XYZ file of C-alpha atoms in Angstrom:
394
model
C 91.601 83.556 94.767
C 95.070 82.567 95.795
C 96.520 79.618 93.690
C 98.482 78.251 96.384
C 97.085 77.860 100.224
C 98.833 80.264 102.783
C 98.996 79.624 106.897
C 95.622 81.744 107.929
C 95.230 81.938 111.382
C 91.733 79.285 111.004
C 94.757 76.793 110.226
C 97.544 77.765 112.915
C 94.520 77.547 115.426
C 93.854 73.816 114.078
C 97.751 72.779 114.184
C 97.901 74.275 118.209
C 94.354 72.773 118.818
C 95.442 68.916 117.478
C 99.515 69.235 119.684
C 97.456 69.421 122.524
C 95.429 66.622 121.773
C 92.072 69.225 121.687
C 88.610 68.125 119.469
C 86.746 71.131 118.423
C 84.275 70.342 121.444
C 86.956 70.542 124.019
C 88.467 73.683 122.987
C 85.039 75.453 122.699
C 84.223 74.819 125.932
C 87.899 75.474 127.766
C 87.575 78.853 125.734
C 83.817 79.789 126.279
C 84.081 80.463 121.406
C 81.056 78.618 120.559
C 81.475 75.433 118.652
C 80.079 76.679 115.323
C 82.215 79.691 115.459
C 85.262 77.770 116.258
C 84.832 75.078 113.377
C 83.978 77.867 110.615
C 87.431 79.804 111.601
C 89.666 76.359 110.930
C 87.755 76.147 107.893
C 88.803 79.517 107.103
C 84.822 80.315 106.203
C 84.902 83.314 108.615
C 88.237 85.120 110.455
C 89.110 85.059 113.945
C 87.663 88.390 115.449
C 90.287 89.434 118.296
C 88.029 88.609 120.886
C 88.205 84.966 119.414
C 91.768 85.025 118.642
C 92.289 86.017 122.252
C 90.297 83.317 124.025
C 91.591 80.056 121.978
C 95.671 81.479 123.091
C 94.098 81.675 126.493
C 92.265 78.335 126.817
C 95.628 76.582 124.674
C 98.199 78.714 126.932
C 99.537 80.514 123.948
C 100.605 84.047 123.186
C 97.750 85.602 120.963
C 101.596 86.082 118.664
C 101.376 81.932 118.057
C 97.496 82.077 116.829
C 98.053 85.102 114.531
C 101.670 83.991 113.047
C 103.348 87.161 114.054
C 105.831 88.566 113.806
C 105.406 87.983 109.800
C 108.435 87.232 109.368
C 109.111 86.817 105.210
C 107.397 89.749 104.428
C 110.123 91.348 106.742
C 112.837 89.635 105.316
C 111.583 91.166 101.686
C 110.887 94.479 102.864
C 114.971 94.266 104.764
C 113.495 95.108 108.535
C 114.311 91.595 110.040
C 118.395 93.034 110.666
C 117.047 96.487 112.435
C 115.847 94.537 115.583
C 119.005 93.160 116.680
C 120.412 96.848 117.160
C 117.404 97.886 118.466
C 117.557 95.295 121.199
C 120.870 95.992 122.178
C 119.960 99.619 122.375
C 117.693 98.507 124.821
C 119.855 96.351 126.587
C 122.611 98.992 128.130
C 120.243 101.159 129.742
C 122.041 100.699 132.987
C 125.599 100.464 132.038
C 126.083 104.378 132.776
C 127.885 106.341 130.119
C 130.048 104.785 127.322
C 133.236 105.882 126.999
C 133.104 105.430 122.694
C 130.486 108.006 122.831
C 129.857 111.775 122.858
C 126.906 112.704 122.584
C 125.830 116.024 121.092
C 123.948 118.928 122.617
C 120.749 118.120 124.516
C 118.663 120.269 122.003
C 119.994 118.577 118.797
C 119.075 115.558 120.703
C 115.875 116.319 121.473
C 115.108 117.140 117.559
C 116.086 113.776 116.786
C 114.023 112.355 119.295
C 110.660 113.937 118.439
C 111.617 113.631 114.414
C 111.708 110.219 115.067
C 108.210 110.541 117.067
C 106.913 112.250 113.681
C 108.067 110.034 111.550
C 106.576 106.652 113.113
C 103.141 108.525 112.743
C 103.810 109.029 109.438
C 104.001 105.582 108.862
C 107.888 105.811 107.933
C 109.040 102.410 110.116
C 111.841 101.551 108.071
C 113.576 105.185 108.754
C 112.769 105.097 112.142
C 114.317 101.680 113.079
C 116.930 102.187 111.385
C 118.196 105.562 113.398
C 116.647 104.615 116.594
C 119.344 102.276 117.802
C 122.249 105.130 117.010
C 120.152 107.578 118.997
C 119.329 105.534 121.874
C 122.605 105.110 122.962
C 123.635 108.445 122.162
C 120.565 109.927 124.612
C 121.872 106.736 127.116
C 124.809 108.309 127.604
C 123.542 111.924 127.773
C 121.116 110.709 130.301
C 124.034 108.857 132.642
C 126.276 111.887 131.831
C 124.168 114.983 132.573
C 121.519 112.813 135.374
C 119.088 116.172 134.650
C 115.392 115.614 134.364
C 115.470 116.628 130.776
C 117.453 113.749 129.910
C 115.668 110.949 131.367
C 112.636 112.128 129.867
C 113.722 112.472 126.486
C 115.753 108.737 127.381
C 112.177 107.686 127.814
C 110.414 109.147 124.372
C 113.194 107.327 122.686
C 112.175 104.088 124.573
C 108.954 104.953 123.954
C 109.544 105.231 119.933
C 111.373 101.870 120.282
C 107.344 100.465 121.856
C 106.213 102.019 118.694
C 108.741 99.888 116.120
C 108.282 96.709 117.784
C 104.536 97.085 118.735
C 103.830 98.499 114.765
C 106.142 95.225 113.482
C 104.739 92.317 115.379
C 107.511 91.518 118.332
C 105.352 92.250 122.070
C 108.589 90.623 123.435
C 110.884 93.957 122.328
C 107.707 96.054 122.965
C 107.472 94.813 126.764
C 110.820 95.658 126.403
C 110.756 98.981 125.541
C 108.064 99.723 128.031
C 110.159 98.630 130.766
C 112.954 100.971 129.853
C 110.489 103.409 129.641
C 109.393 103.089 133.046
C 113.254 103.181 134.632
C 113.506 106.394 132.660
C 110.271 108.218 133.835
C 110.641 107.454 137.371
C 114.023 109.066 137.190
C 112.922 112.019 135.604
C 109.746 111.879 138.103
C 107.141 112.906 135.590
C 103.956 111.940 136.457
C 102.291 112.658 132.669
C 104.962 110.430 131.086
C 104.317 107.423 134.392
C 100.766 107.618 133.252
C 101.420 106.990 129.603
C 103.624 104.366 130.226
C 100.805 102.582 131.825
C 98.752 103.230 129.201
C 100.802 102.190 126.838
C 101.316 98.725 128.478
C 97.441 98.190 129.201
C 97.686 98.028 124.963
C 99.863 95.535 125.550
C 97.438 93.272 127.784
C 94.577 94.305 125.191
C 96.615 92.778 122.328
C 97.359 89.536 124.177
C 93.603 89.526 125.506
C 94.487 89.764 129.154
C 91.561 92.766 129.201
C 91.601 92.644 133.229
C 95.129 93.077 134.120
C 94.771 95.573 131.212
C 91.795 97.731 133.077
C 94.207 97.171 136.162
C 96.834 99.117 134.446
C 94.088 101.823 133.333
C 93.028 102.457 136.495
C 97.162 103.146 138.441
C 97.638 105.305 135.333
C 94.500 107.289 135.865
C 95.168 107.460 139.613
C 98.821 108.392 138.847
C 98.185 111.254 136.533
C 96.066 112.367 139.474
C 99.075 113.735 140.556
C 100.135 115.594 137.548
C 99.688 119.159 137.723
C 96.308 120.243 136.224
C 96.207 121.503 133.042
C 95.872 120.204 129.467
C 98.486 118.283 129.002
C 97.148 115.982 131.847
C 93.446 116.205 130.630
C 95.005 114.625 127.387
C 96.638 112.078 128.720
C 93.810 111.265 130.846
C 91.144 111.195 127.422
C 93.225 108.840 126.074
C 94.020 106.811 128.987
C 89.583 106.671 128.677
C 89.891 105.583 125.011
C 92.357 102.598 125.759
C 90.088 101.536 128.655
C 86.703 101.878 126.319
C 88.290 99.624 123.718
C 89.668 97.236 126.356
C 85.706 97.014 127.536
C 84.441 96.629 124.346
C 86.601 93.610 123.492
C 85.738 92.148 126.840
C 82.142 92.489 126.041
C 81.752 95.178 128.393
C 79.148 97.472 126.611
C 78.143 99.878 129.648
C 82.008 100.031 130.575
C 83.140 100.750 127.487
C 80.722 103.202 126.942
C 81.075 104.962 130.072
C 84.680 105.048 129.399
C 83.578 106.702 125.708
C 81.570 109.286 127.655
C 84.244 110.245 129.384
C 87.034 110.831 126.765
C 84.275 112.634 124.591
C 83.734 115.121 127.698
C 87.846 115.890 127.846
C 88.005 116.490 124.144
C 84.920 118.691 124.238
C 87.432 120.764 126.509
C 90.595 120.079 124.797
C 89.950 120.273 121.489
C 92.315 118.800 118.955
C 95.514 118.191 120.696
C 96.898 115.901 118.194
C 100.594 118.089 119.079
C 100.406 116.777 122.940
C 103.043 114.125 123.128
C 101.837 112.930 119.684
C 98.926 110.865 121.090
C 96.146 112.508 118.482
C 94.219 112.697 121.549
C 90.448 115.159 119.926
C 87.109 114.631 118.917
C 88.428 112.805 115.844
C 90.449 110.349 118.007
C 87.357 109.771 120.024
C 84.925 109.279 116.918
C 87.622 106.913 115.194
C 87.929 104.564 118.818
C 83.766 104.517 119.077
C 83.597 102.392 115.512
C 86.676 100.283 117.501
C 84.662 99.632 120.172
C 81.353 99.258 117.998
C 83.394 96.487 115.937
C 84.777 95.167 119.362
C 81.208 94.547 120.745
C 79.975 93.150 117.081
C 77.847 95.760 116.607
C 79.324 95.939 112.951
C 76.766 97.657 111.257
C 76.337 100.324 113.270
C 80.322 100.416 113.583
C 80.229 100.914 109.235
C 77.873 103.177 109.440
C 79.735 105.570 112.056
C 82.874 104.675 110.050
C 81.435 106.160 106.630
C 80.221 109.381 108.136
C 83.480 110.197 109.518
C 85.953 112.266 107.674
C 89.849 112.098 109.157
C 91.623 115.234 109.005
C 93.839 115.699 106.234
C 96.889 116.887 108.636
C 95.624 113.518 110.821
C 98.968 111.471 111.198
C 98.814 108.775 108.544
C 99.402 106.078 110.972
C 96.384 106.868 112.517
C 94.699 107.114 109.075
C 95.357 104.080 108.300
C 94.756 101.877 111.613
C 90.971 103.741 111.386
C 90.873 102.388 107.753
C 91.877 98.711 108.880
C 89.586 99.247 111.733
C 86.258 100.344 109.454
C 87.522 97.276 106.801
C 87.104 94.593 109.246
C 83.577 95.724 110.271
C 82.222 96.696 106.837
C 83.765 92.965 106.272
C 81.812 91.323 109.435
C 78.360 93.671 107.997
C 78.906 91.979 104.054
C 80.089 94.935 102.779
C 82.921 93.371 101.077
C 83.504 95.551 98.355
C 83.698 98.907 100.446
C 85.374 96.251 102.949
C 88.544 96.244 100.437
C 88.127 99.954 99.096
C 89.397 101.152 103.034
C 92.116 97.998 102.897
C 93.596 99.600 99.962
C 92.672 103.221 101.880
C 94.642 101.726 104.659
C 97.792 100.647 102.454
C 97.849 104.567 100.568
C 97.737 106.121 104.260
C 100.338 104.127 105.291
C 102.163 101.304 103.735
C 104.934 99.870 106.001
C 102.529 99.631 109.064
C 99.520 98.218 106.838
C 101.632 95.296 105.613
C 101.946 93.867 109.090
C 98.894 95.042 110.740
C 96.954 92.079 111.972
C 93.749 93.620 111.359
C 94.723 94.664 107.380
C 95.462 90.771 107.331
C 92.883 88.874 109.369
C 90.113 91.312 107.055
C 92.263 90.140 103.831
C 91.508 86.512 105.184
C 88.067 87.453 105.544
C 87.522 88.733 102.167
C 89.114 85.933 100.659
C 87.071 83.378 102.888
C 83.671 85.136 101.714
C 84.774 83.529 97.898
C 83.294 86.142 96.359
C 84.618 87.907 93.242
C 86.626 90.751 93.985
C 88.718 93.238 91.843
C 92.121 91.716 90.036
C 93.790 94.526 92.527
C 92.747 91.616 95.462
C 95.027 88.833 94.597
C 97.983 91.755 93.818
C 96.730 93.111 97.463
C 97.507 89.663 98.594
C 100.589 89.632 97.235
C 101.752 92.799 98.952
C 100.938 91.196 101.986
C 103.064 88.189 101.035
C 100.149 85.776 101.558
């Protein structure tokens, strides 16, 4: 294994536990994470599933961001994506400053190109490319948007808001991603869309999931069901609504909701029975695959690992599947096969996960918590682990 110790999340738990003056015993019970479990993750002898992870912030009144050490911020620094925040915050931050004189923007259509090129290529796992012409075109399509004051161009303000979510959500900064999700509210209600209100909820719900507030979460599942209600019928809403199911069935799951989340499972499956794949329908991958790949999420979510593996290993993506989603599935199927002690299949779909996509695996929280768990199992793995762990700057 590693010849020097790195900061797993076992430890960062320990340093927040002892600055609030916590034993082991106190902090088990204000979080309701058994004792035993709470002692072996300090130790490092097993990871922090996100369930875990989620009650110790709550119980130490931490952002899940402080247990997990995002976002991870030397491996940024190597890879040169620390300096494309700044812009993209102050992209963010003129949204109601009307039009800029300094700019003019081009025709809507050429603007719209950008904007769903930039949609493509977040899927495609290209993060670097995207952050770094996202700031440029937001306040290009700002100005359009003040200018023109059409429907079209508060809408397509919002996708590029919405692509900003994607960045900060994909790199490890919720503070930019709340952000973004804000914006992308202000620019949906002006263009009144009732589709593009109900992702937004959705989208924020993942928010509340990552930061283990699973109730307000469901709370934000539920308006953004009841507000695509009011979408006209047709498939674009029966998309959004599938997927607005799959958020909510993973949000059960990690709650330890099993007859939730699989009601909400039931559901999706139903819409993409009728849908089909309609992986093209604002770029959500919303199909059967989507709702096979979120049932081992919510397997793993409920601990149900080895059935989670199993359902994992029978699945086979799409090749034209986008690789981002390739590669969260990967991470996903990793950490359970790692949970079942199926270590060495465990690291085949890490290293899966890093082909599909390697600028969102190096600072996925699941590709590094599993890493942790691998390494904690002290087992011997492949001479490819400790260069694996190296990628990852651990």
């Amino acid at each position: 294994m590693h010849s020097l110790p790195h900061d797993h999340t076992g430890a960062r738990i320990k340093r927040l536990r002892l600055e609030r003056h916590l034993t082991q015993r106190a902090l088990s019970d204000l979080s309701g994470v058994p004792y035993s479990t709470l002692t072996k993750t300090e130790q490092n002898v097993i990871p922090a599933s996100p369930h875990v992870t989620a009650s110790l912030a709550r119980a130490m009144r931490v952002e899940v961001a402080t247990v997990t050490g995002q976002p991870y911020v030397t491996a940024l620094r190597a890879d040169e994506l620390d300096v494309l925040i700044q812009p993209i915050r102050e992209a963010l931050d003129v949204y109601d400053l009307g039009a800029d004189p300094d700019i003019t923007p081009r025709p809507q259509q050429l603007l719209h190109d950008d904007a769903e090129a930039l949609l493509v290529a977040v899927r495609a796992g290209e993060i670097k490319q995207t952050a770094s012409r996202l700031p440029g075109l937001i306040q290009e399509v700002t100005t359009a948007a003040h200018t023109a004051d059409s429907t079209e161009g508060w809408l397509l303000l919002a996708s590029g808001y919405r692509t900003a979510y994607d960045v900060a959500s994909k790199l490890g900064f919720p503070d930019l991603a709340t952000i973004a999700l804000s914006r992308m509210e202000w620019a949906a209600q002006r263009g009144s869309d009732a589709v593009v209100g109900g992702m937004y909820r959705y989208m924020r719900a993942l928010t509340y999931l990552r930061a283990g507030q699973y109730r307000t979460g469901d709370r934000l599942i539920r308006m953004g069901l009841g507000i695509l209600d009011q979408a006209e019928p047709g498939r674009e809403r029966d998309v959004l609504t599938g997927q607005l199911h799959l958020g909510a069935a993973v949000m059960a799951g990690r709650a330890q909701g099993k007859d939730q989340a699989t009601n909400h499972l039931e559901e999706a499956e139903r819409i993409a029975t009728q849908t089909g794949d309609a992986s093209e329908v604002h770029w959500l991958s919303f199909g059967p695959t989507n709702v096979s790949v979120h049932r081992v999420s919510v397997l793993a979510e409920l601990d149900e690992y080895g059935e989670a593996a199993q359902v994992g290993r029978a699945l086979t993506l799409p090749k034209t599947w986008p690789a981002s989603r390739r590669s969260h599935h990967f991470a996903e199927l990793a950490r359970a096969q790692m949970w079942d002690g199926d270590l060495d299949d465990a690291f085949a779909n890490l290293l899966r996960a890093r082909k599909a996509a390697p600028q969102q695996a190096r600072y996925h929280q699941t590709v590094r918590e599993t890493y942790d768990g691998l390494e904690a199992a002290k087992r011997q793995l492949p001479d490819s682990f400790l260069s694996y762990g190296s990628w990852l700057g651990v």
